[in-house]
Coordinates of C-alpha atoms and ligand atoms in Angstrom, one line a residue:
M1 CA -183.7 97.6 82.9
I2 CA -182.2 95.4 80.2
P3 CA -179.1 93.8 81.7
Q4 CA -175.9 93.4 79.7
T5 CA -175.7 89.7 80.8
N6 CA -178.0 87.5 82.8
P7 CA -176.7 84.2 84.1
K8 CA -179.8 83.6 86.3
A9 CA -182.0 83.4 83.1
T10 CA -180.2 80.2 82.1
Y11 CA -180.8 78.7 85.5
L12 CA -184.5 79.6 85.5
E13 CA -184.9 78.2 82.1
Q14 CA -183.6 74.8 83.3
K15 CA -184.5 75.0 86.9
P16 CA -186.2 71.6 87.4
A17 CA -183.3 69.8 85.7
I18 CA -180.6 71.8 87.5
D19 CA -182.3 71.4 90.9
A20 CA -182.5 67.7 90.3
A21 CA -178.8 67.5 89.3
I22 CA -177.8 69.3 92.6
R23 CA -180.1 67.0 94.6
R24 CA -178.5 63.9 92.9
V25 CA -175.0 65.0 94.0
L26 CA -176.1 65.8 97.5
D27 CA -177.7 62.4 97.8
S28 CA -174.7 60.6 96.3
G29 CA -172.4 61.4 99.2
W30 CA -169.5 61.9 96.7
Y31 CA -168.4 65.5 96.8
V32 CA -165.0 65.6 95.0
G33 CA -164.2 63.8 91.7
G34 CA -166.2 60.6 90.9
E35 CA -168.7 59.8 88.2
E36 CA -170.3 63.2 87.7
V37 CA -167.0 64.8 86.8
A38 CA -166.0 61.8 84.6
A39 CA -169.4 61.9 82.8
F40 CA -169.1 65.7 82.2
E41 CA -165.6 65.2 80.8
A42 CA -166.8 62.5 78.5
E43 CA -169.8 64.5 77.3
F44 CA -167.7 67.7 76.8
A45 CA -165.1 65.7 74.9
A46 CA -167.8 64.3 72.6
W47 CA -169.4 67.8 72.2
S48 CA -166.1 69.3 71.2
G49 CA -165.0 66.4 69.1
S50 CA -161.8 65.9 71.2
R51 CA -160.3 62.7 72.4
H52 CA -159.8 64.1 75.9
A53 CA -161.4 66.7 78.2
V54 CA -159.8 67.4 81.6
A55 CA -162.0 69.4 84.0
V56 CA -160.3 71.9 86.4
A57 CA -161.4 74.6 88.9
S58 CA -161.4 77.7 86.6
G59 CA -160.4 79.0 83.2
T60 CA -157.3 80.5 84.7
D61 CA -156.3 77.1 86.0
A62 CA -157.1 75.5 82.6
L63 CA -154.5 77.8 81.0
I64 CA -152.0 77.1 83.8
V65 CA -152.4 73.3 83.7
A66 CA -152.3 73.3 79.9
L67 CA -149.1 75.4 79.9
R68 CA -147.4 73.3 82.5
G69 CA -148.5 70.2 80.6
L70 CA -146.7 71.6 77.5
G71 CA -143.6 71.9 79.7
V72 CA -143.8 75.7 80.0
G73 CA -142.1 77.2 83.1
P74 CA -139.4 79.5 84.3
G75 CA -137.0 80.6 81.5
D76 CA -139.6 80.3 78.8
A77 CA -141.6 83.0 77.0
V78 CA -145.3 82.7 76.0
I79 CA -146.8 85.0 73.3
T80 CA -150.3 86.2 73.6
V81 CA -152.4 89.5 73.4
S82 CA -153.0 92.3 75.8
H83 CA -156.6 92.8 74.6
T84 CA -158.0 89.9 76.7
A85 CA -159.1 89.0 80.2
V86 CA -156.2 89.6 82.6
A87 CA -156.4 85.8 83.3
T88 CA -154.7 84.9 80.0
V89 CA -151.5 86.9 81.0
A90 CA -151.8 86.0 84.8
A91 CA -151.8 82.3 83.9
I92 CA -148.5 82.7 82.0
E93 CA -146.8 84.4 84.9
L94 CA -148.2 81.8 87.4
T95 CA -146.3 79.1 85.5
G96 CA -143.1 81.1 86.0
A97 CA -142.8 82.0 82.3
T98 CA -142.6 85.4 80.7
P99 CA -145.5 86.8 78.8
V100 CA -144.8 88.7 75.5
L101 CA -147.8 90.6 74.2
V102 CA -148.6 91.5 70.6
D103 CA -151.3 93.7 69.1
V104 CA -154.7 92.5 67.7
D105 CA -156.0 92.7 64.1
H106 CA -159.2 94.1 62.7
Y107 CA -161.2 91.2 64.4
W108 CA -159.8 91.9 67.9
T109 CA -157.6 88.8 67.8
L110 CA -153.9 88.1 67.7
D111 CA -152.4 89.8 64.5
P112 CA -150.4 87.2 62.5
E113 CA -148.3 90.0 60.9
R114 CA -147.3 91.4 64.3
L115 CA -146.5 87.9 65.4
E116 CA -144.2 87.4 62.4
A117 CA -142.5 90.7 63.1
L118 CA -142.0 89.8 66.7
L119 CA -140.5 86.4 66.0
A120 CA -138.3 87.7 63.2
N121 CA -136.7 90.2 65.6
W122 CA -136.6 87.9 68.7
P123 CA -133.5 89.0 70.8
A124 CA -130.9 86.3 71.2
E125 CA -130.6 86.9 75.0
A126 CA -134.4 86.8 75.6
P127 CA -136.2 83.7 77.0
K128 CA -137.0 81.3 74.3
A129 CA -140.6 81.4 73.0
K130 CA -142.2 78.1 73.7
A131 CA -146.0 78.6 73.3
L132 CA -148.5 80.8 71.6
I133 CA -152.0 81.6 73.1
P134 CA -154.5 82.9 70.5
V135 CA -157.6 84.2 72.3
H136 CA -160.9 83.9 70.4
L137 CA -162.1 87.1 72.0
Y138 CA -165.8 87.8 72.1
G139 CA -166.4 84.5 70.4
Q140 CA -164.6 85.6 67.2
P141 CA -162.2 83.0 65.9
A142 CA -158.6 84.1 65.6
A143 CA -156.7 83.7 62.3
M144 CA -155.9 80.1 63.1
P145 CA -154.5 78.8 59.8
A146 CA -152.0 81.7 59.6
L147 CA -151.1 81.5 63.3
Q148 CA -150.7 77.8 63.3
A149 CA -148.4 78.0 60.3
I150 CA -146.2 80.6 62.0
A151 CA -146.2 78.6 65.2
D152 CA -145.1 75.4 63.3
R153 CA -142.3 77.3 61.6
H154 CA -141.0 78.6 65.0
G155 CA -141.6 75.4 67.0
L156 CA -144.3 77.0 69.3
A157 CA -147.0 74.9 70.8
V158 CA -150.5 76.4 70.3
L159 CA -152.8 76.7 73.2
E160 CA -156.2 78.2 72.2
D161 CA -157.9 80.4 74.9
N162 CA -161.4 79.3 74.2
S163 CA -163.0 80.9 77.2
Q164 CA -165.3 83.1 75.2
A165 CA -165.8 80.9 72.1
H166 CA -167.5 77.6 73.0
G167 CA -168.7 76.3 69.7
A168 CA -167.4 79.0 67.4
M169 CA -166.4 77.7 63.9
L170 CA -163.7 78.7 61.4
G171 CA -163.6 77.1 58.0
G172 CA -166.1 74.4 59.1
R173 CA -163.9 73.4 62.1
M174 CA -164.6 74.2 65.7
V175 CA -162.2 76.6 67.5
G176 CA -160.3 74.6 70.1
R177 CA -159.7 72.0 67.4
W178 CA -156.9 74.0 65.6
G179 CA -154.1 74.0 68.2
K180 CA -152.5 71.2 70.3
V181 CA -154.7 72.0 73.3
A182 CA -157.6 74.4 74.2
A183 CA -158.6 75.9 77.6
Y184 CA -162.1 76.9 78.4
S185 CA -163.5 79.0 81.3
L186 CA -166.9 77.9 82.7
Y187 CA -167.4 81.1 84.7
P188 CA -171.2 81.8 85.1
T189 CA -171.5 84.4 82.3
K190 CA -169.5 82.4 79.8
N191 CA -171.3 80.7 76.9
L192 CA -171.3 77.5 79.0
G193 CA -171.3 78.6 82.6
A194 CA -171.3 76.9 86.0
I195 CA -173.0 78.2 89.1
G196 CA -169.6 79.1 90.5
D197 CA -166.1 78.6 89.0
G198 CA -165.0 76.0 86.6
G199 CA -162.8 75.3 83.6
I200 CA -162.0 72.5 81.2
I201 CA -159.1 71.6 78.8
T202 CA -159.4 69.6 75.6
T203 CA -156.7 67.8 73.5
D204 CA -156.3 64.9 71.2
D205 CA -152.8 64.2 72.6
D206 CA -152.9 61.1 74.9
A207 CA -149.7 61.9 76.7
L208 CA -150.5 65.5 77.3
A209 CA -154.0 64.6 78.7
E210 CA -152.4 62.2 81.1
I211 CA -149.9 64.8 82.4
M212 CA -152.7 67.4 82.8
R213 CA -154.8 64.9 84.8
A214 CA -151.9 64.3 87.1
L215 CA -151.1 68.0 87.4
R216 CA -154.6 69.0 88.5
E217 CA -154.4 66.6 91.5
Y218 CA -151.1 66.8 93.3
G219 CA -149.2 65.1 90.4
W220 CA -150.9 61.8 91.2
R221 CA -151.1 59.1 88.6
Q222 CA -151.7 56.7 91.4
R223 CA -153.4 57.8 94.6
Y224 CA -151.0 59.2 97.2
I225 CA -148.0 58.9 94.9
S226 CA -146.9 62.3 93.4
D227 CA -145.0 61.5 90.2
I228 CA -144.7 65.1 89.2
A229 CA -145.1 68.3 91.2
G230 CA -148.8 69.1 90.8
M231 CA -151.5 71.3 92.3
N232 CA -155.1 71.1 93.4
S233 CA -157.4 72.3 90.7
R234 CA -160.5 70.1 90.6
L235 CA -164.0 70.8 89.3
D236 CA -166.4 69.7 91.9
P237 CA -169.3 67.2 91.2
L238 CA -171.9 69.8 92.0
Q239 CA -170.6 72.0 89.2
A240 CA -170.1 69.0 86.9
A241 CA -173.7 67.9 87.4
I242 CA -175.0 71.5 86.7
L243 CA -172.7 71.8 83.6
R244 CA -173.9 68.4 82.3
T245 CA -177.5 69.8 82.3
K246 CA -176.4 73.1 80.7
L247 CA -174.3 71.4 78.0
T248 CA -177.5 69.9 76.6
S249 CA -178.6 73.4 75.6
L250 CA -175.3 74.9 74.6
D251 CA -175.8 74.6 70.8
H252 CA -179.3 76.0 71.1
D253 CA -178.0 78.9 73.2
T254 CA -175.2 79.6 70.7
A255 CA -177.8 79.7 67.9
R256 CA -179.8 82.2 69.9
R257 CA -176.7 84.4 70.5
Q258 CA -176.2 84.3 66.7
A259 CA -179.8 85.3 66.1
V260 CA -179.4 88.3 68.5
A261 CA -176.1 89.3 66.7
A262 CA -177.8 89.1 63.3
R263 CA -180.6 91.4 64.5
Y264 CA -178.1 93.9 65.9
T265 CA -176.1 93.9 62.7
E266 CA -179.2 94.5 60.6
G267 CA -180.7 97.1 62.9
L268 CA -177.6 99.1 63.5
A269 CA -176.3 99.2 59.9
G270 CA -175.6 102.6 58.3
L271 CA -174.8 104.7 61.4
A272 CA -171.9 106.9 60.4
G273 CA -168.9 106.6 62.8
L274 CA -170.3 103.5 64.6
A275 CA -168.4 100.4 63.6
L276 CA -170.2 97.0 64.0
P277 CA -168.1 93.8 64.7
A278 CA -166.2 92.5 61.7
V279 CA -166.5 88.8 61.0
R280 CA -163.6 87.0 59.5
D281 CA -164.2 85.1 56.2
G282 CA -165.3 81.5 57.0
A283 CA -166.0 82.3 60.6
V284 CA -169.2 81.6 62.5
P285 CA -168.6 83.4 65.9
A286 CA -170.1 82.2 69.1
W287 CA -171.0 85.8 70.0
H288 CA -169.9 85.8 73.7
Q289 CA -170.1 89.6 73.2
Y290 CA -171.5 91.9 70.6
V291 CA -168.9 94.7 70.6
I292 CA -169.4 97.9 68.7
D293 CA -166.7 100.7 68.2
A294 CA -168.2 104.1 69.0
G295 CA -165.0 106.0 68.7
A296 CA -164.8 109.2 70.8
R297 CA -168.6 109.0 71.5
R298 CA -168.3 105.7 73.5
D299 CA -168.7 107.2 77.1
A300 CA -171.5 109.4 76.1
L301 CA -173.3 106.6 74.3
Q302 CA -172.9 104.3 77.3
A303 CA -174.2 107.0 79.7
A304 CA -177.2 107.7 77.5
L305 CA -178.0 104.0 77.2
R306 CA -177.8 103.7 81.0
E307 CA -180.3 106.6 81.2
A308 CA -182.6 104.6 78.8
G309 CA -182.4 101.5 81.1
I310 CA -180.0 99.6 78.9
G311 CA -176.9 97.9 80.5
T312 CA -173.6 97.8 78.7
L313 CA -170.0 96.9 79.6
V314 CA -166.5 97.6 78.3
H315 CA -164.4 94.5 77.7
Y316 CA -161.9 95.7 78.7
P317 CA -161.5 99.3 80.0
V318 CA -157.7 98.9 80.6
P319 CA -155.5 96.6 78.5
V320 CA -153.5 94.1 80.6
H321 CA -150.1 95.7 80.0
L322 CA -151.4 99.1 81.3
Q323 CA -153.0 97.6 84.5
P324 CA -151.2 98.6 87.8
A325 CA -149.9 95.1 88.4
Y326 CA -148.3 94.9 84.9
K327 CA -147.6 98.4 83.8
G328 CA -144.0 99.1 82.7
R329 CA -142.7 95.6 83.1
I330 CA -144.3 93.6 80.3
V331 CA -142.5 92.8 77.1
L332 CA -144.4 94.1 74.0
G333 CA -144.1 93.2 70.4
P334 CA -142.4 95.6 67.9
G335 CA -144.5 98.7 67.2
G336 CA -146.2 98.5 70.6
L337 CA -150.0 97.8 70.9
P338 CA -151.7 100.8 69.2
R339 CA -154.9 99.0 68.3
T340 CA -155.3 97.5 71.7
E341 CA -154.7 100.8 73.4
A342 CA -157.2 102.6 71.1
A343 CA -159.8 99.9 71.6
A344 CA -160.0 100.4 75.3
G345 CA -161.4 103.9 74.8
S346 CA -163.9 103.2 72.0
I347 CA -165.4 99.7 72.4
L348 CA -168.8 98.9 74.0
S349 CA -170.4 95.5 74.6
L350 CA -174.2 95.6 74.1
P351 CA -176.6 93.3 76.0
M352 CA -175.9 89.7 74.9
F353 CA -177.3 86.5 76.3
P354 CA -179.4 83.6 74.9
Q355 CA -182.6 84.6 76.7
L356 CA -182.5 88.2 75.5
A357 CA -186.1 88.8 74.2
D358 CA -186.7 90.0 70.6
A359 CA -188.5 93.1 72.0
D360 CA -185.4 93.9 74.2
V361 CA -183.1 93.6 71.2
A362 CA -185.4 95.9 69.3
A363 CA -185.4 98.4 72.2
V364 CA -181.6 98.4 72.3
I365 CA -181.4 99.0 68.5
A366 CA -184.0 101.9 68.7
A367 CA -182.2 103.5 71.7
V368 CA -178.7 103.4 70.0
R369 CA -180.2 104.8 66.7
R370 CA -182.0 107.6 68.6
I371 CA -178.9 108.5 70.8
W372 CA -176.6 108.4 67.8
G373 CA -178.8 110.8 65.9
Ligands
PLP1 C1 -163.0 84.3 81.6 C2 -161.7 84.2 80.9 C3 -160.6 83.6 81.4 C4 -160.5 83.2 82.9 O1 -161.4 82.3 83.3 P1 -161.8 82.2 84.9 O2 -162.7 81.0 84.8 O3 -162.4 83.5 85.3 O4 -160.5 81.9 85.6 C5 -159.4 83.5 80.6 N1 -159.4 83.9 79.4 C6 -160.5 84.6 78.8 C7 -160.4 85.1 77.4 C8 -161.6 84.7 79.5 O5 -162.7 85.4 79.0

């Protein structure tokens, strides 16, 4: 069986170093906060080229803490996409704000034209739009120059959801470096993954970083004194120590994902009716997923690949606005979300992880070509 993803492979590749990191924390006697977390934050800030990195307990919390740090709360609206992990939208509601969802473009990321149309027709009585969350889905950079220009014109703060795009580049600049602040998930299968939950937020804004540090720990600036109403969302030192080890191989792992993607793109070219991922001009994706569009043949292709011992997944089978918890009550941009709704029935994520062997990539390509006919 060729799995779609394989977080254990990264552990096994670095087992001695990760085991030693875990042992180091156990022996330290320091089990919340402390030097490991501070060191991981400093190393991640340096890796991302940001002034500050604030570690939290999950990617969802990274979005919540960043939004709250931007002053988003009840009575505000936040614009994002429905073609994303449900966490993006859940985080907005958990701050008390109202999500407003727009459709995606040809690259599966927030469509600047749809955003313009939404803002041009914003109802006077609706909550005021305060922030914009572009999601670099599958590791594909969103149209940041256009989105940032629109956000600037309308006074929206930009929070990049970087949970699938650690290290992706656009126009020679890393994603997460375009907006005011970026949130990353460190879930085990993400491009940089903990052995458990984790998240981190980056920004160059000193004041915002300071507020987010307070928010993640009871609103403390000084121990036992809550200046603002905060929460508990800390990354623990065990995860920080593991992530410090894994961060050393992140760029190498990204290069391996890019090599897998290049092989798929070459090997799967020329199949009529099977669309390969489009890459925006100037973009170097981080290839969290390699997502093909198989149209009406998606379910049959997935079943046949399973028969052939090849695991695939659909990211995501139901758009957020059609999920039971959200259906019928979420505000959508003008024209609805036709691309998002069509995608759910036609997309398929092929096996993608850094340790995927060349022979397995070749086997996936051969199987897809044979099944497609
Ligand atoms: C994984 C993910 C999240 C949520 O991260 P958790 O660590 O699971 O809370 C948010 N947004 C996107 C785009 C994701 O892929």
